[in-house]
mmCIF file of C-alpha atoms and ligand atoms in Angstrom:
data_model
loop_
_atom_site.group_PDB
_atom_site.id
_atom_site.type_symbol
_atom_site.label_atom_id
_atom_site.label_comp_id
_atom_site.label_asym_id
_atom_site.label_seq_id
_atom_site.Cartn_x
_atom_site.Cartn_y
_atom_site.Cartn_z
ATOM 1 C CA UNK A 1 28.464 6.606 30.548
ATOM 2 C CA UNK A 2 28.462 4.718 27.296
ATOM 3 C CA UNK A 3 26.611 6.040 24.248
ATOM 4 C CA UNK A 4 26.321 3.879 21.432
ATOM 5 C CA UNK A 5 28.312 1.520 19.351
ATOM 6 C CA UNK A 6 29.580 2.559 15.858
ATOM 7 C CA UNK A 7 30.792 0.162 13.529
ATOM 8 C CA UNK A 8 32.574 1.817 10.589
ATOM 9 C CA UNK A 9 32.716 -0.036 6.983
ATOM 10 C CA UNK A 10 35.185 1.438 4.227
ATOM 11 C CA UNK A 11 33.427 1.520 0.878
ATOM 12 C CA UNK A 12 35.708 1.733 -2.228
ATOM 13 C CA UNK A 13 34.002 4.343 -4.314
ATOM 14 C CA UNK A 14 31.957 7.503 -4.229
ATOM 15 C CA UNK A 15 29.288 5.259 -6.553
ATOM 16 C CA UNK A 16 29.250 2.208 -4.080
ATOM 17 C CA UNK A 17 28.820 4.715 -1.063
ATOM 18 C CA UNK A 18 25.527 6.567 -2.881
ATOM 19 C CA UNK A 19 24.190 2.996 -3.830
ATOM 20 C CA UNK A 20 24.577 1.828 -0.142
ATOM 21 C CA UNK A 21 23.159 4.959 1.281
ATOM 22 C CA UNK A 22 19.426 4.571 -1.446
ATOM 23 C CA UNK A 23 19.806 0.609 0.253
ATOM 24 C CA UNK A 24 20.022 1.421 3.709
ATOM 25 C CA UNK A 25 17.220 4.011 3.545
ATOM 26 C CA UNK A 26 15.100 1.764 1.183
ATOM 27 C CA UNK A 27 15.642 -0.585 4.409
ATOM 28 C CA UNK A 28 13.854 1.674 6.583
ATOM 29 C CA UNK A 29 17.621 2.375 8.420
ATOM 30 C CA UNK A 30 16.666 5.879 9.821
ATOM 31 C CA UNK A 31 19.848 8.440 8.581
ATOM 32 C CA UNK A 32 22.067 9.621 11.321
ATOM 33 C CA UNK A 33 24.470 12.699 10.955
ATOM 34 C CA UNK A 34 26.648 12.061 8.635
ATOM 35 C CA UNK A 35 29.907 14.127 7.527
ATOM 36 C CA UNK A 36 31.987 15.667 4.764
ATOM 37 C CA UNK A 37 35.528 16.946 4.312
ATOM 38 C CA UNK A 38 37.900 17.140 1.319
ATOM 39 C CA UNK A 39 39.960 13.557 2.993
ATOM 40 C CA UNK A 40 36.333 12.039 2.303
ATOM 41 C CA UNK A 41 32.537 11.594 3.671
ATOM 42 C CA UNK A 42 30.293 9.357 6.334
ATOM 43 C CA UNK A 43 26.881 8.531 6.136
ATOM 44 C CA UNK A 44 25.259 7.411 9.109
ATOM 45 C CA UNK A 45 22.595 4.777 9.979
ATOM 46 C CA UNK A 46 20.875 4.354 12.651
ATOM 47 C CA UNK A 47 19.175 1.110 14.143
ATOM 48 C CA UNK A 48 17.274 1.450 17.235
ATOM 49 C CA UNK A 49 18.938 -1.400 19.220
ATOM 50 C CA UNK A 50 23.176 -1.976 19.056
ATOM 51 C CA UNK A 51 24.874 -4.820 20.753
ATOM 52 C CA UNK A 52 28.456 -6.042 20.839
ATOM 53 C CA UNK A 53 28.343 -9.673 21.486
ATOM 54 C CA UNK A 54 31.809 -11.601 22.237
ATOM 55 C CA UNK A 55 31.472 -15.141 21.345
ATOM 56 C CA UNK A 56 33.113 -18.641 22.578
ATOM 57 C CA UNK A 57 33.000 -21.763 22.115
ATOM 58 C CA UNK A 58 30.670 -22.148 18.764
ATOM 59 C CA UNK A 59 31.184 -19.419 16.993
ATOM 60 C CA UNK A 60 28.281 -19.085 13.921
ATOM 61 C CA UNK A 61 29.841 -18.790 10.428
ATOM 62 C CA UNK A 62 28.484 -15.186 9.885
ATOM 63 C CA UNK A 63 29.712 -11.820 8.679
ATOM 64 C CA UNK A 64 30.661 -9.662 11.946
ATOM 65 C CA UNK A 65 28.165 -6.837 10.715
ATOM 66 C CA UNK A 66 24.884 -8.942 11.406
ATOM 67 C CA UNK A 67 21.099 -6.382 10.550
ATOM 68 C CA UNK A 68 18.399 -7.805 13.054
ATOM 69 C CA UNK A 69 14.911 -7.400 10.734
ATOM 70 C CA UNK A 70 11.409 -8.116 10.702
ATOM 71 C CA UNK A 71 9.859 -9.317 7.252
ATOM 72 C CA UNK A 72 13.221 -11.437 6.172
ATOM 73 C CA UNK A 73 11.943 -12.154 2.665
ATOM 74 C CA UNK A 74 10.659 -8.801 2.108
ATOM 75 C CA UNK A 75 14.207 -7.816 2.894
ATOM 76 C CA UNK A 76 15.970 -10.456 0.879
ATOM 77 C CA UNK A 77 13.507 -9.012 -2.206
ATOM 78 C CA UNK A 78 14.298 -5.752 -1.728
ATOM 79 C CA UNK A 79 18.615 -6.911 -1.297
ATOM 80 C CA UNK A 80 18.474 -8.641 -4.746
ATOM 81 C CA UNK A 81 16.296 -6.003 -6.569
ATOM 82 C CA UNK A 82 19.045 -3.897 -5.522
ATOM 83 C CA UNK A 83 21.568 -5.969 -6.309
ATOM 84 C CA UNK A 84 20.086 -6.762 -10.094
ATOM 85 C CA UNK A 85 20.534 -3.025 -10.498
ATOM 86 C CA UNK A 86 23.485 -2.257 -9.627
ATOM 87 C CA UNK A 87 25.548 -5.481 -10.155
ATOM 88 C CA UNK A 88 26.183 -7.499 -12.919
ATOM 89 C CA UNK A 89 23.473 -10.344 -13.275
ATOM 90 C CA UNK A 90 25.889 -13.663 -12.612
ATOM 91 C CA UNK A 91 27.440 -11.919 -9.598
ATOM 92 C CA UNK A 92 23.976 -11.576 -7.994
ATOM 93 C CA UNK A 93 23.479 -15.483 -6.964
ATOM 94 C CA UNK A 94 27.319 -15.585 -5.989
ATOM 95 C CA UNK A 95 26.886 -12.633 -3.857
ATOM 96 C CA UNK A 96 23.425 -12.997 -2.150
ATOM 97 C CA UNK A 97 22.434 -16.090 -0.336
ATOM 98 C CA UNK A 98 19.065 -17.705 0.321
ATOM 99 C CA UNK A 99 17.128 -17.485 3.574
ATOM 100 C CA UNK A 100 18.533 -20.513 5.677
ATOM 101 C CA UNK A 101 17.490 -21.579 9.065
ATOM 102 C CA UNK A 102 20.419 -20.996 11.782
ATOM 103 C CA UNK A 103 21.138 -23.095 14.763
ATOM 104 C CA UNK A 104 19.844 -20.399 17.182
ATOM 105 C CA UNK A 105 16.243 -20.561 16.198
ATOM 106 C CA UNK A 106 16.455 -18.182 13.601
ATOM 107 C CA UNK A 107 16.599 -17.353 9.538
ATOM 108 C CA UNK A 108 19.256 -15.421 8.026
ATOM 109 C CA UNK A 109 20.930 -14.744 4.737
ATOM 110 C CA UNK A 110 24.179 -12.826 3.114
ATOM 111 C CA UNK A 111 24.999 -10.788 1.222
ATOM 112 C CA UNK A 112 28.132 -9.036 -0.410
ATOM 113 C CA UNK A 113 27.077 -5.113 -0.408
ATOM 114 C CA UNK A 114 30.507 -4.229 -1.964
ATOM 115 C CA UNK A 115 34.330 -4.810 -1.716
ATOM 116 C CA UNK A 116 34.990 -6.224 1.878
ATOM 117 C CA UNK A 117 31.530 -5.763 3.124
ATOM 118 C CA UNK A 118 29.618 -8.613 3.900
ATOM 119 C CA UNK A 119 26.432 -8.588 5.588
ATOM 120 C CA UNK A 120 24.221 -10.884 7.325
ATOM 121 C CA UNK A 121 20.071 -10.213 7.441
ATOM 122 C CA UNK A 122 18.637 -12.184 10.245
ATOM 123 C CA UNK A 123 15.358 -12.451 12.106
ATOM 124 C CA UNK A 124 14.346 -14.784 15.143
ATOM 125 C CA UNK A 125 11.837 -17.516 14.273
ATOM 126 C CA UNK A 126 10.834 -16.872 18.405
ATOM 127 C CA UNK A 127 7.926 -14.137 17.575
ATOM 128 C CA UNK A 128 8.566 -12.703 21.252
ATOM 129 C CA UNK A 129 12.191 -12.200 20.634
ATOM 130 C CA UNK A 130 12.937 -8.814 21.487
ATOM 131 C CA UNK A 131 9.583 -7.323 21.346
ATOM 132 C CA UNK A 132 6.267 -7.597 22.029
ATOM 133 C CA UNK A 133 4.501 -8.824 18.797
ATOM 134 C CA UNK A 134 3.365 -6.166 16.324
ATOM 135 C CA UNK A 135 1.777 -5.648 12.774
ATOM 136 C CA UNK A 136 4.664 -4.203 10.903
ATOM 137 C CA UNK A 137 4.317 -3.523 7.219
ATOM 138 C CA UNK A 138 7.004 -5.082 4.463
ATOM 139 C CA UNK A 139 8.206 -3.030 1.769
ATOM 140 C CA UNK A 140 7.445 -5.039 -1.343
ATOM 141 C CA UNK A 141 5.143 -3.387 -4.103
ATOM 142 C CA UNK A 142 4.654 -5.949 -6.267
ATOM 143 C CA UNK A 143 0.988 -6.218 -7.381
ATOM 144 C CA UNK A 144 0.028 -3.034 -5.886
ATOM 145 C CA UNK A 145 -1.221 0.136 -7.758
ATOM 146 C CA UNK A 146 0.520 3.214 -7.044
ATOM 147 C CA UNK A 147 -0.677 7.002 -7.652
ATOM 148 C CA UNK A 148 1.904 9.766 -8.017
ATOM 149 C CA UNK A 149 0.073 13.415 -7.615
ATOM 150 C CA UNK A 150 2.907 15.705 -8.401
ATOM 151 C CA UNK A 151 2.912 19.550 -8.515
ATOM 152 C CA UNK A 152 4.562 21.676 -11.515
ATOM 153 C CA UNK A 153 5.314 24.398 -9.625
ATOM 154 C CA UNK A 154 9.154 24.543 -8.804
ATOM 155 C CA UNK A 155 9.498 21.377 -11.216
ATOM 156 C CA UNK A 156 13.297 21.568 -11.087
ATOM 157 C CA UNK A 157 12.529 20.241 -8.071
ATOM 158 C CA UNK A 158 9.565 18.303 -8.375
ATOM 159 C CA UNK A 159 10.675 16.082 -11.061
ATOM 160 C CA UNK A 160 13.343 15.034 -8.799
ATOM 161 C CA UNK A 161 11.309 14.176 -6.265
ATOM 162 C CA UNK A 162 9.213 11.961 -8.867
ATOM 163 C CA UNK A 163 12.192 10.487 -9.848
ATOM 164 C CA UNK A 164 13.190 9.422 -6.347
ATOM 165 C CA UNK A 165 9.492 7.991 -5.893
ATOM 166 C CA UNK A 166 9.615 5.877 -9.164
ATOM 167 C CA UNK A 167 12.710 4.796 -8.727
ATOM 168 C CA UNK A 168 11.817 3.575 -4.779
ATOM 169 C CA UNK A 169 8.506 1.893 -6.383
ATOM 170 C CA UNK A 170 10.368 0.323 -8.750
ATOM 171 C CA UNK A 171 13.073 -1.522 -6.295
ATOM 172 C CA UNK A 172 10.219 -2.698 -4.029
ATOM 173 C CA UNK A 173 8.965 -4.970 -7.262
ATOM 174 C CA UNK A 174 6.216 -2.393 -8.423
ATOM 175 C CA UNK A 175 5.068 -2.374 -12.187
ATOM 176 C CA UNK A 176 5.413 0.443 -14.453
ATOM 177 C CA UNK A 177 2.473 -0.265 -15.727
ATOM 178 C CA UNK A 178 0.752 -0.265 -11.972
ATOM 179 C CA UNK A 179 1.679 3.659 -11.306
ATOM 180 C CA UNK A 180 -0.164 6.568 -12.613
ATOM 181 C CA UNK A 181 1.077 9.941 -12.442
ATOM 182 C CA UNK A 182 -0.918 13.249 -12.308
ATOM 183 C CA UNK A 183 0.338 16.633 -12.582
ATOM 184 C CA UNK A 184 -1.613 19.326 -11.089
ATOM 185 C CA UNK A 185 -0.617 23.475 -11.285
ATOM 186 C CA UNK A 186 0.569 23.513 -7.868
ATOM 187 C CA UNK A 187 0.882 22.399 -3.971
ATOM 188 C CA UNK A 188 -2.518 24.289 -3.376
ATOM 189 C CA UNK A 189 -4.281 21.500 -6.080
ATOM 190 C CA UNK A 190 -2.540 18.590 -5.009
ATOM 191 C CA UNK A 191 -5.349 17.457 -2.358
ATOM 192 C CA UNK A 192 -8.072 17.813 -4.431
ATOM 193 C CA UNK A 193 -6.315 15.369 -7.131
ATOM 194 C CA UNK A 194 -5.326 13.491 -4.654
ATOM 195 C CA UNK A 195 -8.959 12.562 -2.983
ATOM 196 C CA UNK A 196 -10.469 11.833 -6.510
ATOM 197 C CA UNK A 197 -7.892 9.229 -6.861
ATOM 198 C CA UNK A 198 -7.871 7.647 -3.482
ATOM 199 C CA UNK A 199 -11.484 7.900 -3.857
ATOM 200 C CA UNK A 200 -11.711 5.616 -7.031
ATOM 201 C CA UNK A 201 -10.868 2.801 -5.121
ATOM 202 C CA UNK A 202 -8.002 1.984 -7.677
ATOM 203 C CA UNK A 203 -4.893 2.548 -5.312
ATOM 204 C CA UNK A 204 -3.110 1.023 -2.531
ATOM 205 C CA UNK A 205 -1.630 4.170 -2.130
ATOM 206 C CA UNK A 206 -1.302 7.826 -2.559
ATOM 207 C CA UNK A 207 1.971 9.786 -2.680
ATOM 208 C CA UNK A 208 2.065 13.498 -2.920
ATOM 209 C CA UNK A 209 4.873 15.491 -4.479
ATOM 210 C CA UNK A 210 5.453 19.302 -4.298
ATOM 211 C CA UNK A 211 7.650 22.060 -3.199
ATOM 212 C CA UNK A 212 6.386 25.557 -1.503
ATOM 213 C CA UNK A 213 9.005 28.344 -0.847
ATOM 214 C CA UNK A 214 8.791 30.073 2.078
ATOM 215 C CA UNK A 215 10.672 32.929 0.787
ATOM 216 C CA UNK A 216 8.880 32.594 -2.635
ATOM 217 C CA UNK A 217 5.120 31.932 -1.604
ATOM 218 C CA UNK A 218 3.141 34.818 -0.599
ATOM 219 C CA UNK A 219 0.192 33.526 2.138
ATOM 220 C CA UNK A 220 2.956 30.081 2.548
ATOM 221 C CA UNK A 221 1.642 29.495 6.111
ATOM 222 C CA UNK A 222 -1.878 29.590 5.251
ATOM 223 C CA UNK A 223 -1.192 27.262 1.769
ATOM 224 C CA UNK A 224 0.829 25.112 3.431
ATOM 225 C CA UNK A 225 -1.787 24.349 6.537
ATOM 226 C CA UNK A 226 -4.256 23.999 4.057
ATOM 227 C CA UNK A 227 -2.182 21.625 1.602
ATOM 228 C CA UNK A 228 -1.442 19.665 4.916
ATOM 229 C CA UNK A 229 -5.066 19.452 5.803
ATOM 230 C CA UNK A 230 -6.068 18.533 2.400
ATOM 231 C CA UNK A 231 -3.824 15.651 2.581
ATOM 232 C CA UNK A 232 -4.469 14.681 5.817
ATOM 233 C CA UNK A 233 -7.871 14.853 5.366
ATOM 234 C CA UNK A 234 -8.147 12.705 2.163
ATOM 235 C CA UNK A 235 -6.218 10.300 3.893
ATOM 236 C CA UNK A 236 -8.104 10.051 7.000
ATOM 237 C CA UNK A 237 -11.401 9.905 5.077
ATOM 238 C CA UNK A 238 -10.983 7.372 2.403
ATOM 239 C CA UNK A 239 -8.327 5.129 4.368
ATOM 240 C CA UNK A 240 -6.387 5.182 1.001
ATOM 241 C CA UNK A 241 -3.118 6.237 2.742
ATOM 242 C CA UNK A 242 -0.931 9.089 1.465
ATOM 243 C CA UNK A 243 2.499 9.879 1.584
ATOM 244 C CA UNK A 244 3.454 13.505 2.663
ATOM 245 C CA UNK A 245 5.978 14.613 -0.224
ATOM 246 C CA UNK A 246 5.171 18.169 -0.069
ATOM 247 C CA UNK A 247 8.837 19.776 1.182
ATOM 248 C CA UNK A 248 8.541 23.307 2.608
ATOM 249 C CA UNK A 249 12.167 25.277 2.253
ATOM 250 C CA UNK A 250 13.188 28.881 2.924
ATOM 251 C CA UNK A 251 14.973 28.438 -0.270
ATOM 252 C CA UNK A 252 15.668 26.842 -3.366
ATOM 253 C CA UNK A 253 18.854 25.398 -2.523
ATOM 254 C CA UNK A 254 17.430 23.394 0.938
ATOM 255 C CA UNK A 255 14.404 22.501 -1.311
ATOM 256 C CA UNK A 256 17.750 20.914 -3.865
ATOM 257 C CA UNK A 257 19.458 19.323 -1.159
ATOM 258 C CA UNK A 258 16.155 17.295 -0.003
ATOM 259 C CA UNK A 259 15.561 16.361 -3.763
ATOM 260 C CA UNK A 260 18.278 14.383 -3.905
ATOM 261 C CA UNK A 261 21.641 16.754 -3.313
ATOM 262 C CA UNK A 262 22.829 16.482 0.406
ATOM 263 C CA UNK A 263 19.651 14.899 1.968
ATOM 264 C CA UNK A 264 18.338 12.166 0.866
ATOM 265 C CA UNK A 265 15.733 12.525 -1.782
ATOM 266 C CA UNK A 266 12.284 13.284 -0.075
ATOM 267 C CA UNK A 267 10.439 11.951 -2.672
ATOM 268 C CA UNK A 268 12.286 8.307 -2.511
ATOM 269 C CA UNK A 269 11.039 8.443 0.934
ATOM 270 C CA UNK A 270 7.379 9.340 0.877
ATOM 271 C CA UNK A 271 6.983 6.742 -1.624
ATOM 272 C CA UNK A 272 8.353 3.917 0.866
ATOM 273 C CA UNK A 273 6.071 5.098 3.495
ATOM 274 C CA UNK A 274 3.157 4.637 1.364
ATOM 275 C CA UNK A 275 4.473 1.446 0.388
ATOM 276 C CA UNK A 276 4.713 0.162 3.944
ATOM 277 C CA UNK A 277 1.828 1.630 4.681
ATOM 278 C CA UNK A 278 -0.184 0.050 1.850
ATOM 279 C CA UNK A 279 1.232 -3.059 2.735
ATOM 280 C CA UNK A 280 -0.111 -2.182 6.682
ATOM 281 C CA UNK A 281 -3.459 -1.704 5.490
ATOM 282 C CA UNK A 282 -3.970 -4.712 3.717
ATOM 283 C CA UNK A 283 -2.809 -6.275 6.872
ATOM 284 C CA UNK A 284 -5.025 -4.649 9.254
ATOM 285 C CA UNK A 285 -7.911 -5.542 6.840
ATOM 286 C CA UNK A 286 -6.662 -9.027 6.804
ATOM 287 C CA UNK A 287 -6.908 -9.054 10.793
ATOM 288 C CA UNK A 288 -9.916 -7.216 10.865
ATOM 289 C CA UNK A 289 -11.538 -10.099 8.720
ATOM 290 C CA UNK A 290 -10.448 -12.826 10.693
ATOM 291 C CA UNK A 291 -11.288 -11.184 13.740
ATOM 292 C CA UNK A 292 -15.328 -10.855 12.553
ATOM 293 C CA UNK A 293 -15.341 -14.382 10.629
ATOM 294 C CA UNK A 294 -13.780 -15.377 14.187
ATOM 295 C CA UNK A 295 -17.065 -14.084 15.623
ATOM 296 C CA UNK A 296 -19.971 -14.957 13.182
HETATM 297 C C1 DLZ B 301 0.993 30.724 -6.438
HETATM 298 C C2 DLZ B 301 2.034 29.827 -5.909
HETATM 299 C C3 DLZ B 301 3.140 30.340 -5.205
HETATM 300 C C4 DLZ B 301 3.315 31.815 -4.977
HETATM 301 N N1 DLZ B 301 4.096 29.551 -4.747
HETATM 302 C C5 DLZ B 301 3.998 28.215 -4.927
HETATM 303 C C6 DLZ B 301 4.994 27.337 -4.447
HETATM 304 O O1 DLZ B 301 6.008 27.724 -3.839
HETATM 305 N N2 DLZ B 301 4.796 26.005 -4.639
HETATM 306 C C7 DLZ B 301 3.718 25.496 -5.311
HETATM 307 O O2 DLZ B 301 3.609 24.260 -5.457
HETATM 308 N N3 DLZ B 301 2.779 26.309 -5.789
HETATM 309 C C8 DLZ B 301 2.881 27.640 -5.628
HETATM 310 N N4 DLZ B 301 1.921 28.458 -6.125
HETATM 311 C C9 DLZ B 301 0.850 27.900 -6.953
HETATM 312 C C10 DLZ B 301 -0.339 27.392 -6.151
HETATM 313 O O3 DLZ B 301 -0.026 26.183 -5.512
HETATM 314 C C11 DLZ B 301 -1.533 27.154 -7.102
HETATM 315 O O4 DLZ B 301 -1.155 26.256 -8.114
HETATM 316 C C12 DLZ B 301 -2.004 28.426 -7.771
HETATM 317 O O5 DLZ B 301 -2.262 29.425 -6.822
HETATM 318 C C13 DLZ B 301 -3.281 28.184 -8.592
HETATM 319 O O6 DLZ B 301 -4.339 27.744 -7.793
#
């Protein structure tokens, strides 16, 4: 009979509310159904496991909203990038606090997201707690290279969609100076551009950004499987991997609202996959190397 648990935090402005949301999604926090009426709007986050604990006896000094994470320092990075942009400098060591063992075998840190919400980031120090263990990828950029192929077809809506990547590179600690940005004509030139880069070995990762209109694009299905392939194939081939930015909308509007109007910004997204997936790769290799020194 029961459903889920829902925990519902007030946040004091419309500007605190969008802030939280580009957190929470930086986080990896899938985005539930959220809502909107004139009284006010929800957005929704979804984790994949909820529990309500009641405590007694020793009762930890923690904020009740506790976030259960893997990679605890890639999270605390990514917490005070955000807060650095958003906050004003002093307030960001008053409000966030360091990584600190807890007495239940764990690590876990603070953090004051906005007026009356306080958060606690934790992880188990117990590798088997929970799950089995797995190779998860963080979502720091810092000292990776970055390539940005991005189509000038529908730009309204492409430049958005850059914007959301550049601005998701740039919270997970990556260097202007480490992301290059082509432009190419259209979707239909995007995987071509894309292979020579992955290709030059130069890149940790790949993200692909363009728009094709269903209602706009004569031949869409038949572009569209063959901008997918493209991708896919570059990807698959040179190992490089690539985020799929390429929205396809029946209209311009839809196209709008996944640029960064109603549904998250597409573009934001694709360039945090490729982050945690660079970040995967270069763990994989790492395990593949110790695996074969292991050997010889
Ligand atoms: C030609 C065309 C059309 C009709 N529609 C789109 C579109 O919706 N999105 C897009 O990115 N590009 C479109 N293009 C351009 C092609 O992708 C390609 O750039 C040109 O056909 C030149 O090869």
């Amino acid at each position: 009979m029961i459903k889920g648990l829902t925990l519902v935090a007030p946040v004091a402005s419309e500007e605190a509310f969008a802030q939280l949301g580009e957190l929470f999604r930086a986080l990896g926090f899938e985005q539930g159904k959220g809502w909107a009426e004139e009284s006010g709007k929800g957005a929704a986050f979804l984790a994949p496991i909820g529990n309500l604990e009641f405590v007694t006896g020793r009762v930890p000094a923690v904020p009740p909203l506790l976030i259960e994470v893997t990679q605890l320092d890639s999270v605390h990075a990514a917490v005070q990038a955000w807060l650095v942009a958003h906050q004003r400098t002093e307030d960001v060591a008053a409000k966030l606090s360091q990584p600190a063992l807890t007495h239940w075998n764990s690590r876990l840190f603070t953090v004051d997201l906005s007026a009356g919400l306080s958060v606690g980031f934790w992880q188990s120090e117990n590798p088997l707690h929970n799950k089995p263990i797995a190779i998860e990828g963080d979502l720091s950029a810092a000292g990776k290279r970055f390539a940005i192929v991005v189509a000038r077809w529908n730009a309204v809506i492409t430049d958005r969609l850059l914007q959301g990547s550049l601005d998701a590179l740039a919270r997970s600690g990556c260097a202007k100076s480490d992301i290059e940005i082509v432009r190419v004509p259209g979707a239909w030139e995007i995987p071509s551009a894309a292979r020579t880069l992955a290709e030059s070995r130069r890149f940790a990762g790949v993200i692909t950004l363009g728009v094709l209109l269903r209602g706009e694009t004569a031949h869409y299905e038949a572009i569209y499987n063959e901008v997918a392939r493209g991708i896919g194939q570059s990807q698959q081939e040179t190992g490089v991997p690539h985020a799929f930015g390429v929205l396809t909308c029946e209209t311009l509007e839809q196209a709008l609202d996944r640029a960064g109007l109603k549904a998250g910004n597409k573009g934001f997204e694709a360039a945090i996959a490729a982050i945690e997936m660079a970040s995967i790769q270069e763990k994989l290799g790492a395990a593949k190397r110790e695996t074969v020194e292991a050997k010889s």
